[in-house]
mmCIF file of C-alpha atoms in Angstrom:
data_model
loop_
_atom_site.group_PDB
_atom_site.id
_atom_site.type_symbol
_atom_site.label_atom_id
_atom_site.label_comp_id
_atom_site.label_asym_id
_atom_site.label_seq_id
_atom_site.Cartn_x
_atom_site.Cartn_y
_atom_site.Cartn_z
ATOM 1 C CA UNK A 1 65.438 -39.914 -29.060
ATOM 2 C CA UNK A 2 62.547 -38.064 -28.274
ATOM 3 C CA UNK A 3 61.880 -34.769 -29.894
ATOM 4 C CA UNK A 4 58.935 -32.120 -30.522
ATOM 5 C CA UNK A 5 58.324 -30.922 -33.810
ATOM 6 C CA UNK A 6 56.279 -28.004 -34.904
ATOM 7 C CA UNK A 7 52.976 -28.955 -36.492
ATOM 8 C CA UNK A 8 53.280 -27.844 -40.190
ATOM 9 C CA UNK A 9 51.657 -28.517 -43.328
ATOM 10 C CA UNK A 10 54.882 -31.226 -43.786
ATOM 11 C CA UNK A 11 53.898 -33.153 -40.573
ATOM 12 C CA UNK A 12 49.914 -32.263 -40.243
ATOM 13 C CA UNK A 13 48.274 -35.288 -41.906
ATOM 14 C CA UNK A 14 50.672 -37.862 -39.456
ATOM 15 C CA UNK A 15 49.629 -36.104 -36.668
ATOM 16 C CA UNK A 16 46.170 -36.436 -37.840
ATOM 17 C CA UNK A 17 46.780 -40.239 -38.291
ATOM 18 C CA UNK A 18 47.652 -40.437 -34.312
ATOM 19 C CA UNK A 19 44.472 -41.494 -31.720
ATOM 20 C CA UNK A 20 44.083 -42.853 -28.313
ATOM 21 C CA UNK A 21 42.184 -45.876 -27.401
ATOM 22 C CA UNK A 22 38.331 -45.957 -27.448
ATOM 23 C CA UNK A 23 38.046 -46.176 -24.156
ATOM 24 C CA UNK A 24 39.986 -42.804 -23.888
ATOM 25 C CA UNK A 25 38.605 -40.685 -26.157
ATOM 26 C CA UNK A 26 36.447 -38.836 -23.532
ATOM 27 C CA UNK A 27 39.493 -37.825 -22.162
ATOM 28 C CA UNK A 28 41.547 -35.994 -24.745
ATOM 29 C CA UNK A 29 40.081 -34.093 -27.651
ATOM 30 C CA UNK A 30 40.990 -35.868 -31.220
ATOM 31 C CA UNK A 31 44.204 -33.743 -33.035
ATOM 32 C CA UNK A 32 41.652 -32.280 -35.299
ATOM 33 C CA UNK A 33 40.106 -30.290 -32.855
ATOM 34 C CA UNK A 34 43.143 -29.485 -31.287
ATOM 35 C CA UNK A 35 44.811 -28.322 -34.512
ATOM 36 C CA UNK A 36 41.644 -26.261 -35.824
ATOM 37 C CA UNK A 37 41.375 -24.730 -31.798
ATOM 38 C CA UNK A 38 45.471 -23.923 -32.402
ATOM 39 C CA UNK A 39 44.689 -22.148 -35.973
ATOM 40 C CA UNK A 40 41.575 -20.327 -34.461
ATOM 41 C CA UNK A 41 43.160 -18.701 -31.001
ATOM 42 C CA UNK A 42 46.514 -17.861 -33.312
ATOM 43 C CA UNK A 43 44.569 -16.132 -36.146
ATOM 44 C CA UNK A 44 42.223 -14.004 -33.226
ATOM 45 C CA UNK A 45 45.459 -13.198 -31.508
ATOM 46 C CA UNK A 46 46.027 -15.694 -29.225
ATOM 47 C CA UNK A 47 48.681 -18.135 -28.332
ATOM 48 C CA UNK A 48 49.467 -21.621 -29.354
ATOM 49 C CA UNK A 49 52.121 -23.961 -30.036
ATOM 50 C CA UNK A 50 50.968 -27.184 -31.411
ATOM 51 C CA UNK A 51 53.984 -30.193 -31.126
ATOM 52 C CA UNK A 52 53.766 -33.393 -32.784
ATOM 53 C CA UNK A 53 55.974 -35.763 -30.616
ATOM 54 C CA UNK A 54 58.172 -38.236 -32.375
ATOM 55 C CA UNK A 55 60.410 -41.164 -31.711
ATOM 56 C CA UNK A 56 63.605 -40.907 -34.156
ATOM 57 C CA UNK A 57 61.480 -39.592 -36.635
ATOM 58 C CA UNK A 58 58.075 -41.446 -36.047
ATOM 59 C CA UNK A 59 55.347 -39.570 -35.099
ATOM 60 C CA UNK A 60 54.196 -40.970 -31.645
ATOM 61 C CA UNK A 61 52.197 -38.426 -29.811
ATOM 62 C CA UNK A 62 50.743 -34.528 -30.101
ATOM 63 C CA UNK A 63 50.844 -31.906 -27.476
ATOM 64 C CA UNK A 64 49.757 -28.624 -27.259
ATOM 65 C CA UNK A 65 50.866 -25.733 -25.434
ATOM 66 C CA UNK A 66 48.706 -21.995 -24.935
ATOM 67 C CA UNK A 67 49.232 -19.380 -22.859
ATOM 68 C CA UNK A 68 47.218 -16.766 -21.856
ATOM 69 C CA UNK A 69 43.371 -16.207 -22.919
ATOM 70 C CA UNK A 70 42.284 -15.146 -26.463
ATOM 71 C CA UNK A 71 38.801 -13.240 -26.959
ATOM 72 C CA UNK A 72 37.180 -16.325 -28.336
ATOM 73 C CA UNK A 73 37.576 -18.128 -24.474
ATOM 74 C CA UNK A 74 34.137 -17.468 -22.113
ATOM 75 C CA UNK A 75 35.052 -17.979 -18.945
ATOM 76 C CA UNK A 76 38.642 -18.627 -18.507
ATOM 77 C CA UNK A 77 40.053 -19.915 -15.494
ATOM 78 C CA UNK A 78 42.043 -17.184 -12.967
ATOM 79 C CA UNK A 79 45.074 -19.222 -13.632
ATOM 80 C CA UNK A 80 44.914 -18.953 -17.487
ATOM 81 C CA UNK A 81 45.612 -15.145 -17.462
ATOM 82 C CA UNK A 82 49.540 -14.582 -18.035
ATOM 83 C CA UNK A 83 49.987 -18.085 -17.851
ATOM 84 C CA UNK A 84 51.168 -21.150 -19.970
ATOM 85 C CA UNK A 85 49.101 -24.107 -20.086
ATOM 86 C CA UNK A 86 49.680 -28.030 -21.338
ATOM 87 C CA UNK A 87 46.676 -27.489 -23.678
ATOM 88 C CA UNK A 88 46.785 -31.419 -24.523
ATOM 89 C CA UNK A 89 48.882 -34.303 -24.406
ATOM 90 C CA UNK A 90 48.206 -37.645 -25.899
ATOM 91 C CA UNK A 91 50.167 -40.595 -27.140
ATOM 92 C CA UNK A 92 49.087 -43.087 -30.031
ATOM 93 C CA UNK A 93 47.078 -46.351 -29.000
ATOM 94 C CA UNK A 94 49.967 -48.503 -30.403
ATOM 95 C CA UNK A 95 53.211 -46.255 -28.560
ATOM 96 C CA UNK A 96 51.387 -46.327 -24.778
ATOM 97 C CA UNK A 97 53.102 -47.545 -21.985
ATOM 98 C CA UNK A 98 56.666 -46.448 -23.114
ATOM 99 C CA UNK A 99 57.450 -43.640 -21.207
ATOM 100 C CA UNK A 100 56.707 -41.289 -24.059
ATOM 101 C CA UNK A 101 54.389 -39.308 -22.054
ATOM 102 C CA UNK A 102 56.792 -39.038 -19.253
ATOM 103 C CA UNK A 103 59.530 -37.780 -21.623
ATOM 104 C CA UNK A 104 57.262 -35.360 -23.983
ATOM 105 C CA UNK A 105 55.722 -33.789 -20.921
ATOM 106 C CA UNK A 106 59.335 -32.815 -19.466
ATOM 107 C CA UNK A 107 60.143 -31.734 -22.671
ATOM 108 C CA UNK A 108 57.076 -29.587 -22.559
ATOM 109 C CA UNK A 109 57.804 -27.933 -19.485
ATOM 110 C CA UNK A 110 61.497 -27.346 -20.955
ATOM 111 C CA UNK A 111 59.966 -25.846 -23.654
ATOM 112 C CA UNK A 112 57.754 -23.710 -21.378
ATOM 113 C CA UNK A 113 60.674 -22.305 -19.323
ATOM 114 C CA UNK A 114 62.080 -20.578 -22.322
ATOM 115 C CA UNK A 115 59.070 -18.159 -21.609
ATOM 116 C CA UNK A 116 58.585 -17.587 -25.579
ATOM 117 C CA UNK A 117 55.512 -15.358 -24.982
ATOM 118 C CA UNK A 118 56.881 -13.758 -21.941
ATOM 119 C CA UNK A 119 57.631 -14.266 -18.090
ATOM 120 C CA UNK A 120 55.043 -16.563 -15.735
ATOM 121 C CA UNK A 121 54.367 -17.986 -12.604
ATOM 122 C CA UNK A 122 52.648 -20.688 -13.672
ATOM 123 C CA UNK A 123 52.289 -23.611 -16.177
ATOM 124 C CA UNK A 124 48.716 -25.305 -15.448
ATOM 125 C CA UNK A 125 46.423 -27.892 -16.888
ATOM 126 C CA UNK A 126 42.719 -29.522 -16.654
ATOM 127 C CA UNK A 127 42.349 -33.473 -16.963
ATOM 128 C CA UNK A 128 39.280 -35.547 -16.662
ATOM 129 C CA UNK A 129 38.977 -36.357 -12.734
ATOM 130 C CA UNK A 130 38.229 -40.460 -14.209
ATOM 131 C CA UNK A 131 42.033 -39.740 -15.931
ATOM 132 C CA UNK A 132 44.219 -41.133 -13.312
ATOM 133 C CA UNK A 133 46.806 -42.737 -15.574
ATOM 134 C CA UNK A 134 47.004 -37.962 -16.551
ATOM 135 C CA UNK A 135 46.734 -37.484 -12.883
ATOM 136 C CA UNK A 136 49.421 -39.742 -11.179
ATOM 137 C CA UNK A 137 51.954 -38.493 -14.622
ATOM 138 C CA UNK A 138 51.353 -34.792 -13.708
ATOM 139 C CA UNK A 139 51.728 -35.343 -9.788
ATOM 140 C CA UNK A 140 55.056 -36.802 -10.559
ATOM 141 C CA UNK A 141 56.616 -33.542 -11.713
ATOM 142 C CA UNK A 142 54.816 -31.407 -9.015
ATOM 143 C CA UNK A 143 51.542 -30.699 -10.229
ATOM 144 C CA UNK A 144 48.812 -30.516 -7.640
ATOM 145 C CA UNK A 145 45.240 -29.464 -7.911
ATOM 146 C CA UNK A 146 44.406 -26.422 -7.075
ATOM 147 C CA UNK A 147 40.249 -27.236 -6.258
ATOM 148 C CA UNK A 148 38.981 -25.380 -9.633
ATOM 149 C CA UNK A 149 37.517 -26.823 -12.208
ATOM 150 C CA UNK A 150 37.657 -25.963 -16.219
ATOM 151 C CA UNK A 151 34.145 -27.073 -17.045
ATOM 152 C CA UNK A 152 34.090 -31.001 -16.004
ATOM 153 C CA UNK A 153 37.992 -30.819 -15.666
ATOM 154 C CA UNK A 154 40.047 -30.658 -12.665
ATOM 155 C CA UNK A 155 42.791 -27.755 -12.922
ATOM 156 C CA UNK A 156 46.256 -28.459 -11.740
ATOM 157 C CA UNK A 157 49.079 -26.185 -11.605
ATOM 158 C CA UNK A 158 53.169 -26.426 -11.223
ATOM 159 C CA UNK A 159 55.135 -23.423 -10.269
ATOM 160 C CA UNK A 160 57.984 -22.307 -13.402
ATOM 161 C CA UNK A 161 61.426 -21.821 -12.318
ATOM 162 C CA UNK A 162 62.294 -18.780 -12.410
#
Protein backbone atom coordinates (compact mmCIF):
# COMPACT_ATOMS: atom_id res chain seq x y z
CA UNK A 1 0.00 0.00 0.00
CA UNK A 2 1.09 3.21 -0.94
CA UNK A 3 1.63 5.88 1.62
CA UNK A 4 3.40 9.44 2.11
CA UNK A 5 5.53 9.97 4.90
CA UNK A 6 6.86 13.17 6.27
CA UNK A 7 10.53 13.75 5.54
CA UNK A 8 12.27 13.63 8.99
CA UNK A 9 15.60 13.20 10.29
CA UNK A 10 14.31 9.18 10.71
CA UNK A 11 13.60 8.87 6.91
CA UNK A 12 16.04 11.77 5.36
CA UNK A 13 19.14 9.76 4.38
CA UNK A 14 16.62 6.97 2.32
CA UNK A 15 15.15 9.62 0.65
CA UNK A 16 18.49 10.88 -0.15
CA UNK A 17 19.43 7.34 -1.44
CA UNK A 18 16.38 7.66 -4.13
CA UNK A 19 17.41 9.07 -7.99
CA UNK A 20 15.97 8.96 -11.39
CA UNK A 21 17.67 7.70 -14.41
CA UNK A 22 20.53 9.64 -16.10
CA UNK A 23 18.76 10.39 -18.80
CA UNK A 24 16.21 12.19 -16.48
CA UNK A 25 18.01 14.12 -14.33
CA UNK A 26 17.42 17.38 -16.33
CA UNK A 27 14.06 16.93 -15.52
CA UNK A 28 13.63 16.75 -11.77
CA UNK A 29 15.95 18.39 -9.30
CA UNK A 30 18.01 15.62 -7.10
CA UNK A 31 16.17 15.25 -3.28
CA UNK A 32 19.02 17.25 -1.98
CA UNK A 33 18.05 20.26 -3.50
CA UNK A 34 14.63 19.70 -2.94
CA UNK A 35 15.08 19.02 0.78
CA UNK A 36 17.60 22.06 1.40
CA UNK A 37 14.86 24.40 -0.97
CA UNK A 38 12.02 22.77 1.68
CA UNK A 39 14.28 23.79 4.89
CA UNK A 40 15.09 27.27 3.29
CA UNK A 41 11.32 28.58 2.21
CA UNK A 42 10.06 26.97 5.82
CA UNK A 43 12.74 28.74 7.95
CA UNK A 44 12.03 32.40 5.79
CA UNK A 45 8.37 31.76 6.33
CA UNK A 46 7.26 29.96 3.63
CA UNK A 47 5.48 26.78 2.91
CA UNK A 48 6.54 23.27 2.29
CA UNK A 49 5.71 19.81 2.80
CA UNK A 50 8.33 17.45 1.73
CA UNK A 51 6.83 13.47 1.35
CA UNK A 52 8.94 10.58 0.90
CA UNK A 53 6.67 7.99 -0.93
CA UNK A 54 6.87 4.40 0.13
CA UNK A 55 5.67 0.99 -0.84
CA UNK A 56 4.78 -1.05 2.52
CA UNK A 57 7.49 0.56 4.10
CA UNK A 58 10.15 0.96 1.24
CA UNK A 59 11.01 4.15 0.26
CA UNK A 60 10.11 4.42 -3.52
CA UNK A 61 9.70 7.98 -4.51
CA UNK A 62 9.81 11.87 -3.00
CA UNK A 63 7.35 14.58 -3.62
CA UNK A 64 7.06 17.88 -2.63
CA UNK A 65 4.29 20.10 -2.07
CA UNK A 66 4.47 24.41 -1.54
CA UNK A 67 2.05 26.76 -1.57
CA UNK A 68 2.14 30.19 -1.90
CA UNK A 69 5.44 32.42 -2.52
CA UNK A 70 8.12 33.02 0.19
CA UNK A 71 10.42 36.29 -0.03
CA UNK A 72 13.35 34.29 -1.24
CA UNK A 73 11.19 33.52 -4.85
CA UNK A 74 12.05 36.41 -7.80
CA UNK A 75 9.56 36.26 -10.03
CA UNK A 76 6.86 33.95 -9.10
CA UNK A 77 4.34 32.87 -11.38
CA UNK A 78 0.53 34.65 -11.04
CA UNK A 79 -0.68 31.24 -10.22
CA UNK A 80 1.74 30.64 -7.27
CA UNK A 81 0.12 33.39 -5.09
CA UNK A 82 -2.56 31.66 -2.66
CA UNK A 83 -1.98 28.60 -4.34
CA UNK A 84 -0.64 24.98 -3.76
CA UNK A 85 1.79 23.61 -6.05
CA UNK A 86 3.28 19.80 -6.80
CA UNK A 87 6.76 21.27 -6.10
CA UNK A 88 8.34 17.80 -7.37
CA UNK A 89 7.58 14.37 -7.97
CA UNK A 90 9.96 11.63 -8.81
CA UNK A 91 10.15 7.90 -8.48
CA UNK A 92 13.45 5.75 -8.02
CA UNK A 93 15.22 4.37 -11.30
CA UNK A 94 14.61 0.76 -10.05
CA UNK A 95 10.45 1.34 -8.89
CA UNK A 96 9.46 3.12 -12.56
CA UNK A 97 6.83 1.89 -14.50
CA UNK A 98 4.61 0.65 -11.55
CA UNK A 99 2.04 2.99 -11.24
CA UNK A 100 3.67 4.63 -8.26
CA UNK A 101 3.55 7.94 -9.80
CA UNK A 102 -0.02 7.56 -10.71
CA UNK A 103 -0.91 6.59 -7.10
CA UNK A 104 1.50 9.21 -5.13
CA UNK A 105 0.28 12.02 -7.32
CA UNK A 106 -3.54 11.27 -6.34
CA UNK A 107 -2.46 10.97 -3.05
CA UNK A 108 -0.91 14.36 -3.41
CA UNK A 109 -3.83 16.06 -4.58
CA UNK A 110 -5.78 14.26 -1.56
CA UNK A 111 -3.43 15.65 0.53
CA UNK A 112 -3.84 19.10 -1.08
CA UNK A 113 -7.65 19.20 -0.64
CA UNK A 114 -7.32 19.17 3.08
CA UNK A 115 -6.26 22.90 2.42
CA UNK A 116 -3.62 22.69 5.47
CA UNK A 117 -2.39 26.26 4.78
CA UNK A 118 -5.73 27.57 3.90
CA UNK A 119 -8.52 27.67 1.09
CA UNK A 120 -7.42 27.70 -2.95
CA UNK A 121 -8.46 27.62 -6.30
CA UNK A 122 -5.76 26.06 -7.60
CA UNK A 123 -3.10 23.27 -7.33
CA UNK A 124 -0.45 23.92 -10.28
CA UNK A 125 2.86 22.67 -11.50
CA UNK A 126 5.89 23.33 -14.11
CA UNK A 127 7.49 20.22 -16.00
CA UNK A 128 10.15 20.20 -18.60
CA UNK A 129 8.17 20.62 -22.08
CA UNK A 130 10.82 17.31 -23.34
CA UNK A 131 8.90 15.50 -20.02
CA UNK A 132 6.08 13.83 -21.71
CA UNK A 133 6.06 10.63 -19.68
CA UNK A 134 5.14 14.20 -16.49
CA UNK A 135 2.93 15.60 -19.12
CA UNK A 136 0.56 12.74 -20.34
CA UNK A 137 0.49 11.63 -16.03
CA UNK A 138 -0.71 15.19 -15.14
CA UNK A 139 -3.25 15.46 -18.18
CA UNK A 140 -4.78 12.34 -16.87
CA UNK A 141 -6.15 13.92 -13.70
CA UNK A 142 -7.13 17.25 -15.45
CA UNK A 143 -4.19 19.26 -15.63
CA UNK A 144 -3.85 21.45 -18.68
CA UNK A 145 -1.38 24.12 -19.52
CA UNK A 146 -2.17 27.24 -19.00
CA UNK A 147 0.59 28.94 -21.84
CA UNK A 148 3.07 30.33 -18.95
CA UNK A 149 6.15 29.31 -18.38
CA UNK A 150 8.28 29.00 -14.89
CA UNK A 151 11.68 29.74 -16.36
CA UNK A 152 12.21 26.80 -19.11
CA UNK A 153 9.10 24.98 -17.56
CA UNK A 154 5.70 24.74 -18.83
CA UNK A 155 3.01 25.62 -15.99
CA UNK A 156 -0.04 23.51 -15.71
CA UNK A 157 -2.85 23.92 -13.44
CA UNK A 158 -6.00 21.67 -12.05
CA UNK A 159 -8.89 23.32 -10.41
CA UNK A 160 -9.35 22.00 -6.26
CA UNK A 161 -12.68 20.85 -5.32
CA UNK A 162 -14.13 22.86 -3.36
Amino acid sequence: MLTLEKVTGRNVWEILQLHVKEEQQNFVAGNDISIIEAYTTITGGGSAFPFGIYDSGVPVGFLMIGYDTDDSWENPPRIARNNYNLWRLMIDQRYQHKGYGKTALKLALDFINTMPCGKADYCWLSYEPENTSAKNLYHSFGFHETGEMDGEELIAILKLQQ
